[in-house]
PDB file of C-alpha atoms in Angstrom:
ATOM      1  CA  MET A  25      91.447  99.139  52.603  1.00  0.00           C
ATOM      2  CA  ASN A  26      91.944  95.240  53.306  1.00  0.00           C
ATOM      3  CA  TYR A  27      95.549  94.826  54.038  1.00  0.00           C
ATOM      4  CA  LYS A  28      95.947  91.393  51.945  1.00  0.00           C
ATOM      5  CA  ASP A  29      96.118  94.049  49.140  1.00  0.00           C
ATOM      6  CA  PHE A  30      98.633  96.804  51.109  1.00  0.00           C
ATOM      7  CA  SER A  31     100.129  96.782  54.046  1.00  0.00           C
ATOM      8  CA  ILE A  32     103.664  97.642  56.002  1.00  0.00           C
ATOM      9  CA  GLY A  33     105.505  95.368  58.015  1.00  0.00           C
ATOM     10  CA  LEU A  34     107.461  97.496  61.025  1.00  0.00           C
ATOM     11  CA  THR A  35     110.689  95.529  62.407  1.00  0.00           C
ATOM     12  CA  GLY A  36     113.642  96.522  64.004  1.00  0.00           C
ATOM     13  CA  GLY A  37     115.547  95.711  66.743  1.00  0.00           C
ATOM     14  CA  ILE A  38     114.840  95.443  71.118  1.00  0.00           C
ATOM     15  CA  GLY A  39     115.363  99.065  72.006  1.00  0.00           C
ATOM     16  CA  SER A  40     115.327 100.382  68.403  1.00  0.00           C
ATOM     17  CA  GLY A  41     112.493 102.883  68.321  1.00  0.00           C
ATOM     18  CA  LYS A  42     109.497 101.149  66.792  1.00  0.00           C
ATOM     19  CA  THR A  43     107.144 101.817  69.232  1.00  0.00           C
ATOM     20  CA  LEU A  44     108.220 105.308  68.519  1.00  0.00           C
ATOM     21  CA  VAL A  45     107.536 105.340  65.217  1.00  0.00           C
ATOM     22  CA  ALA A  46     103.990 103.212  64.879  1.00  0.00           C
ATOM     23  CA  ASN A  47     102.796 105.512  67.164  1.00  0.00           C
ATOM     24  CA  VAL A  48     103.816 108.273  64.966  1.00  0.00           C
ATOM     25  CA  PHE A  49     102.575 106.630  62.041  1.00  0.00           C
ATOM     26  CA  ALA A  50      98.885 106.110  64.282  1.00  0.00           C
ATOM     27  CA  ASP A  51      98.888 109.782  64.885  1.00  0.00           C
ATOM     28  CA  LEU A  52      98.787 109.943  61.116  1.00  0.00           C
ATOM     29  CA  GLY A  53      96.090 107.999  60.483  1.00  0.00           C
ATOM     30  CA  ALA A  54      97.644 104.536  60.009  1.00  0.00           C
ATOM     31  CA  SER A  55      96.139 101.662  62.161  1.00  0.00           C
ATOM     32  CA  VAL A  56      98.332  99.756  63.987  1.00  0.00           C
ATOM     33  CA  VAL A  57      98.772  96.229  64.794  1.00  0.00           C
ATOM     34  CA  ASP A  58     101.413  95.802  67.296  1.00  0.00           C
ATOM     35  CA  ALA A  59     102.648  91.714  68.013  1.00  0.00           C
ATOM     36  CA  ASP A  60     104.704  92.900  71.662  1.00  0.00           C
ATOM     37  CA  GLU A  61     100.750  93.960  72.645  1.00  0.00           C
ATOM     38  CA  VAL A  62      99.068  91.119  70.988  1.00  0.00           C
ATOM     39  CA  ALA A  63     101.648  89.369  72.682  1.00  0.00           C
ATOM     40  CA  ARG A  64     100.940  91.015  75.846  1.00  0.00           C
ATOM     41  CA  SER A  65      96.853  90.144  75.579  1.00  0.00           C
ATOM     42  CA  LEU A  66      97.691  86.161  74.898  1.00  0.00           C
ATOM     43  CA  THR A  67      99.877  86.041  78.511  1.00  0.00           C
ATOM     44  CA  ILE A  68      97.430  87.857  80.975  1.00  0.00           C
ATOM     45  CA  PRO A  69      95.027  86.422  83.225  1.00  0.00           C
ATOM     46  CA  GLY A  70      92.662  84.484  80.818  1.00  0.00           C
ATOM     47  CA  GLY A  71      94.707  85.566  78.123  1.00  0.00           C
ATOM     48  CA  GLU A  72      94.307  82.390  75.205  1.00  0.00           C
ATOM     49  CA  GLY A  73      98.027  81.877  75.627  1.00  0.00           C
ATOM     50  CA  ILE A  74      97.957  80.684  79.751  1.00  0.00           C
ATOM     51  CA  GLU A  75      96.757  77.565  79.047  1.00  0.00           C
ATOM     52  CA  PRO A  76      99.180  76.240  76.524  1.00  0.00           C
ATOM     53  CA  VAL A  77     101.967  77.784  78.672  1.00  0.00           C
ATOM     54  CA  ARG A  78     101.246  76.139  81.786  1.00  0.00           C
ATOM     55  CA  LYS A  79     100.638  72.532  80.359  1.00  0.00           C
ATOM     56  CA  GLN A  80     104.191  73.122  78.318  1.00  0.00           C
ATOM     57  CA  PHE A  81     106.548  74.948  81.109  1.00  0.00           C
ATOM     58  CA  GLY A  82     104.311  74.440  84.379  1.00  0.00           C
ATOM     59  CA  ALA A  83     102.468  76.060  86.705  1.00  0.00           C
ATOM     60  CA  GLN A  84     105.548  77.722  88.196  1.00  0.00           C
ATOM     61  CA  PHE A  85     105.581  80.499  85.173  1.00  0.00           C
ATOM     62  CA  ILE A  86     101.820  81.184  86.148  1.00  0.00           C
ATOM     63  CA  GLN A  87     101.424  84.384  88.863  1.00  0.00           C
ATOM     64  CA  GLN A  88      99.280  84.142  91.133  1.00  0.00           C
ATOM     65  CA  ASP A  89      96.431  86.712  89.103  1.00  0.00           C
ATOM     66  CA  GLY A  90      96.973  84.326  86.477  1.00  0.00           C
ATOM     67  CA  ALA A  91      99.514  86.082  83.631  1.00  0.00           C
ATOM     68  CA  MET A  92     102.583  84.475  83.208  1.00  0.00           C
ATOM     69  CA  ASN A  93     105.693  85.341  84.708  1.00  0.00           C
ATOM     70  CA  ARG A  94     107.380  87.792  82.025  1.00  0.00           C
ATOM     71  CA  ALA A  95     110.457  88.088  83.562  1.00  0.00           C
ATOM     72  CA  MET A  96     110.727  84.877  84.314  1.00  0.00           C
ATOM     73  CA  MET A  97     109.974  83.461  81.380  1.00  0.00           C
ATOM     74  CA  ARG A  98     112.356  85.961  79.948  1.00  0.00           C
ATOM     75  CA  GLU A  99     115.147  84.693  81.877  1.00  0.00           C
ATOM     76  CA  HIS A 100     114.432  80.958  80.907  1.00  0.00           C
ATOM     77  CA  VAL A 101     114.066  81.379  77.504  1.00  0.00           C
ATOM     78  CA  PHE A 102     116.895  83.573  76.516  1.00  0.00           C
ATOM     79  CA  SER A 103     118.937  81.181  77.878  1.00  0.00           C
ATOM     80  CA  ASN A 104     117.903  77.818  76.372  1.00  0.00           C
ATOM     81  CA  ALA A 105     117.424  77.980  72.567  1.00  0.00           C
ATOM     82  CA  ASN A 106     115.301  74.933  72.490  1.00  0.00           C
ATOM     83  CA  GLU A 107     113.060  76.498  75.573  1.00  0.00           C
ATOM     84  CA  ARG A 108     112.824  79.484  73.457  1.00  0.00           C
ATOM     85  CA  LEU A 109     111.416  77.619  70.724  1.00  0.00           C
ATOM     86  CA  LYS A 110     108.859  76.194  72.561  1.00  0.00           C
ATOM     87  CA  LEU A 111     107.450  79.254  73.816  1.00  0.00           C
ATOM     88  CA  GLU A 112     107.456  80.363  69.866  1.00  0.00           C
ATOM     89  CA  ALA A 113     105.708  77.521  69.030  1.00  0.00           C
ATOM     90  CA  ILE A 114     102.694  78.057  71.515  1.00  0.00           C
ATOM     91  CA  LEU A 115     102.333  82.150  71.105  1.00  0.00           C
ATOM     92  CA  HIS A 116     103.567  82.759  67.557  1.00  0.00           C
ATOM     93  CA  PRO A 117     100.241  81.432  65.646  1.00  0.00           C
ATOM     94  CA  LEU A 118      98.085  82.613  68.231  1.00  0.00           C
ATOM     95  CA  ILE A 119      99.940  86.144  67.860  1.00  0.00           C
ATOM     96  CA  ARG A 120      99.640  85.718  64.025  1.00  0.00           C
ATOM     97  CA  ASP A 121      96.047  84.775  64.149  1.00  0.00           C
ATOM     98  CA  VAL A 122      94.895  87.905  66.476  1.00  0.00           C
ATOM     99  CA  SER A 123      96.756  89.895  64.365  1.00  0.00           C
ATOM    100  CA  PHE A 124      94.946  89.259  61.248  1.00  0.00           C
ATOM    101  CA  ARG A 125      91.463  89.023  62.786  1.00  0.00           C
ATOM    102  CA  LEU A 126      92.578  92.837  64.620  1.00  0.00           C
ATOM    103  CA  ALA A 127      93.993  93.850  60.318  1.00  0.00           C
ATOM    104  CA  GLU A 128      90.415  92.475  59.639  1.00  0.00           C
ATOM    105  CA  LYS A 129      88.510  94.849  61.514  1.00  0.00           C
ATOM    106  CA  ALA A 130      91.329  98.172  60.757  1.00  0.00           C
ATOM    107  CA  ARG A 131      89.818 101.522  59.341  1.00  0.00           C
ATOM    108  CA  GLY A 132      93.194 103.368  59.327  1.00  0.00           C
ATOM    109  CA  ASP A 133      94.030 104.551  55.549  1.00  0.00           C
ATOM    110  CA  TYR A 134      96.122 101.264  55.540  1.00  0.00           C
ATOM    111  CA  VAL A 135      97.894  98.834  58.041  1.00  0.00           C
ATOM    112  CA  ILE A 136     101.184  98.701  59.550  1.00  0.00           C
ATOM    113  CA  PHE A 137     102.044  95.016  61.398  1.00  0.00           C
ATOM    114  CA  VAL A 138     104.946  95.934  64.455  1.00  0.00           C
ATOM    115  CA  ASN A 139     106.828  92.757  64.756  1.00  0.00           C
ATOM    116  CA  PRO A 140     110.246  92.129  66.061  1.00  0.00           C
ATOM    117  CA  LEU A 141     110.776  89.002  63.858  1.00  0.00           C
ATOM    118  CA  LEU A 142     109.489  90.587  60.722  1.00  0.00           C
ATOM    119  CA  VAL A 143     112.606  89.094  59.265  1.00  0.00           C
ATOM    120  CA  GLU A 144     114.143  86.167  61.628  1.00  0.00           C
ATOM    121  CA  LEU A 145     111.367  83.632  61.476  1.00  0.00           C
ATOM    122  CA  PRO A 146     109.077  82.259  58.609  1.00  0.00           C
ATOM    123  CA  ILE A 147     105.866  82.495  60.317  1.00  0.00           C
ATOM    124  CA  TRP A 148     106.151  86.138  59.483  1.00  0.00           C
ATOM    125  CA  HIS A 149     107.758  86.413  56.346  1.00  0.00           C
ATOM    126  CA  GLY A 150     105.032  88.171  54.496  1.00  0.00           C
ATOM    127  CA  MET A 151     103.794  90.341  56.664  1.00  0.00           C
ATOM    128  CA  GLY A 152     103.465  93.811  55.153  1.00  0.00           C
ATOM    129  CA  THR A 153     104.142  94.334  51.113  1.00  0.00           C
ATOM    130  CA  ARG A 154     106.749  96.228  51.548  1.00  0.00           C
ATOM    131  CA  ILE A 155     108.975  96.168  55.103  1.00  0.00           C
ATOM    132  CA  LEU A 156     110.060  99.277  56.617  1.00  0.00           C
ATOM    133  CA  VAL A 157     113.125  98.621  59.525  1.00  0.00           C
ATOM    134  CA  VAL A 158     113.910 101.154  62.262  1.00  0.00           C
ATOM    135  CA  ASP A 159     117.112 101.147  62.183  1.00  0.00           C
ATOM    136  CA  CYS A 160     119.569 101.832  65.863  1.00  0.00           C
ATOM    137  CA  PRO A 161     123.014 101.466  66.623  1.00  0.00           C
ATOM    138  CA  GLU A 162     123.742  98.450  68.465  1.00  0.00           C
ATOM    139  CA  GLU A 163     125.478 101.000  71.595  1.00  0.00           C
ATOM    140  CA  LEU A 164     122.338 102.830  71.346  1.00  0.00           C
ATOM    141  CA  GLN A 165     119.955  99.901  72.094  1.00  0.00           C
ATOM    142  CA  VAL A 166     121.990  98.735  74.560  1.00  0.00           C
ATOM    143  CA  SER A 167     121.647 101.622  76.677  1.00  0.00           C
ATOM    144  CA  ARG A 168     117.842 102.310  75.875  1.00  0.00           C
ATOM    145  CA  VAL A 169     116.832  98.920  77.090  1.00  0.00           C
ATOM    146  CA  MET A 170     118.963  98.848  80.118  1.00  0.00           C
ATOM    147  CA  LYS A 171     116.835 101.781  81.019  1.00  0.00           C
ATOM    148  CA  ARG A 172     113.615 101.085  80.261  1.00  0.00           C
ATOM    149  CA  ASN A 173     113.649  97.531  80.909  1.00  0.00           C
ATOM    150  CA  ASN A 174     116.134  97.320  84.616  1.00  0.00           C
ATOM    151  CA  MET A 175     118.236  95.331  82.827  1.00  0.00           C
ATOM    152  CA  THR A 176     121.491  94.406  82.114  1.00  0.00           C
ATOM    153  CA  ALA A 177     124.012  95.120  79.067  1.00  0.00           C
ATOM    154  CA  GLU A 178     124.876  90.826  79.068  1.00  0.00           C
ATOM    155  CA  GLN A 179     121.023  90.381  78.913  1.00  0.00           C
ATOM    156  CA  VAL A 180     120.467  93.131  76.494  1.00  0.00           C
ATOM    157  CA  ARG A 181     122.899  91.680  74.207  1.00  0.00           C
ATOM    158  CA  ALA A 182     121.432  88.054  75.006  1.00  0.00           C
ATOM    159  CA  ILE A 183     118.314  88.721  73.198  1.00  0.00           C
ATOM    160  CA  MET A 184     119.231  90.955  70.784  1.00  0.00           C
ATOM    161  CA  ALA A 185     121.570  87.623  69.831  1.00  0.00           C
ATOM    162  CA  THR A 186     118.826  85.489  69.141  1.00  0.00           C
ATOM    163  CA  GLN A 187     116.758  88.606  66.736  1.00  0.00           C
ATOM    164  CA  ALA A 188     118.607  89.052  63.170  1.00  0.00           C
ATOM    165  CA  THR A 189     121.446  91.446  62.871  1.00  0.00           C
ATOM    166  CA  ARG A 190     121.319  94.677  61.595  1.00  0.00           C
ATOM    167  CA  GLU A 191     122.436  93.929  57.802  1.00  0.00           C
ATOM    168  CA  LYS A 192     120.183  90.718  57.679  1.00  0.00           C
ATOM    169  CA  ARG A 193     117.100  93.112  58.644  1.00  0.00           C
ATOM    170  CA  LEU A 194     118.696  96.330  55.845  1.00  0.00           C
ATOM    171  CA  ALA A 195     118.916  93.773  53.259  1.00  0.00           C
ATOM    172  CA  MET A 196     115.252  93.210  53.278  1.00  0.00           C
ATOM    173  CA  ALA A 197     114.277  96.351  53.698  1.00  0.00           C
ATOM    174  CA  ASP A 198     112.099  98.498  51.330  1.00  0.00           C
ATOM    175  CA  ASP A 199     112.168 101.714  52.996  1.00  0.00           C
ATOM    176  CA  VAL A 200     114.593 102.428  56.336  1.00  0.00           C
ATOM    177  CA  ILE A 201     114.517 105.141  59.575  1.00  0.00           C
ATOM    178  CA  GLU A 202     117.471 105.469  60.934  1.00  0.00           C
ATOM    179  CA  ILE A 203     116.488 106.335  64.620  1.00  0.00           C
ATOM    180  CA  ASP A 204     119.608 108.249  65.970  1.00  0.00           C
ATOM    181  CA  LYS A 205     118.825 111.876  65.223  1.00  0.00           C
ATOM    182  CA  SER A 206     116.581 114.988  66.451  1.00  0.00           C
ATOM    183  CA  ILE A 207     113.035 113.928  66.960  1.00  0.00           C
ATOM    184  CA  GLU A 208     112.178 116.485  64.367  1.00  0.00           C
ATOM    185  CA  ASP A 209     113.921 114.189  61.842  1.00  0.00           C
ATOM    186  CA  ILE A 210     112.060 111.285  62.556  1.00  0.00           C
ATOM    187  CA  PHE A 211     108.742 113.130  62.972  1.00  0.00           C
ATOM    188  CA  ARG A 212     109.378 114.400  59.277  1.00  0.00           C
ATOM    189  CA  GLU A 213     110.507 111.155  57.661  1.00  0.00           C
ATOM    190  CA  VAL A 214     107.823 109.501  59.292  1.00  0.00           C
ATOM    191  CA  GLY A 215     105.845 112.446  57.785  1.00  0.00           C
ATOM    192  CA  ASP A 216     107.058 111.647  54.733  1.00  0.00           C
ATOM    193  CA  LEU A 217     107.033 107.416  54.469  1.00  0.00           C
ATOM    194  CA  HIS A 218     103.204 107.619  55.420  1.00  0.00           C
ATOM    195  CA  ALA A 219     102.013 110.492  52.607  1.00  0.00           C
ATOM    196  CA  MET A 220     103.192 108.046  50.289  1.00  0.00           C
ATOM    197  CA  TYR A 221     102.196 104.405  51.915  1.00  0.00           C
ATOM    198  CA  LYS A 222      98.541 105.765  51.937  1.00  0.00           C
ATOM    199  CA  LYS A 223      99.252 106.989  48.059  1.00  0.00           C
ATOM    200  CA  MET A 224     100.479 103.992  47.395  1.00  0.00           C
ATOM    201  CA  ALA A 225      97.037 102.824  49.677  1.00  0.00           C
ATOM    202  CA  GLU A 226      95.074 104.562  47.488  1.00  0.00           C
ATOM    203  CA  ASN A 227      95.761 103.790  44.083  1.00  0.00           C
ATOM    204  CA  ILE A 228      95.399  99.822  45.277  1.00  0.00           C
ATOM    205  CA  SER A 229      92.278 100.303  46.363  1.00  0.00           C
ATOM    206  CA  SER A 230      91.020 102.793  43.055  1.00  0.00           C
TER     207      SER A 230
END
């Protein structure tokens, strides 16, 4: 199945539950390409993004082991919109290119591109022939990220402020999974969507 013919763009705000949903799809047979995982691969020691980051931001943002200091960079860019745009200009084209390379090699029933900025940035528009939004109440997002990343509510909300609103995401969605329900209900909804997506992919390829 060629991802250019049929793929899913899965998005949602930070802490919305995208990873949980994507993992269930993967277990059912979809090929998942996660932008956050790709971004991490670009900023580990020897990653394609390290030298451009060093040149743009300085050696202080690179750890002794050669990886980008993610915590330091996060603090830097989310308090300065211009600096965030500089980082995005470096990383996002690389993330896109690597994501497409991974999709070319995928052998699942169809490809799911997981990307938290699918709605926000033009570079990601069109990634996915259908858009699946994982929706989550904002207070639940904040509490989840605070616990997961050991961040303050103010830090989490600063990140959320750079992302699309729930309303904007939902307006672009073809499909929605609301995460504030039982795990059994989430699994059932993902299963129903997987069956629908698989049938769509098969009809396109036949």
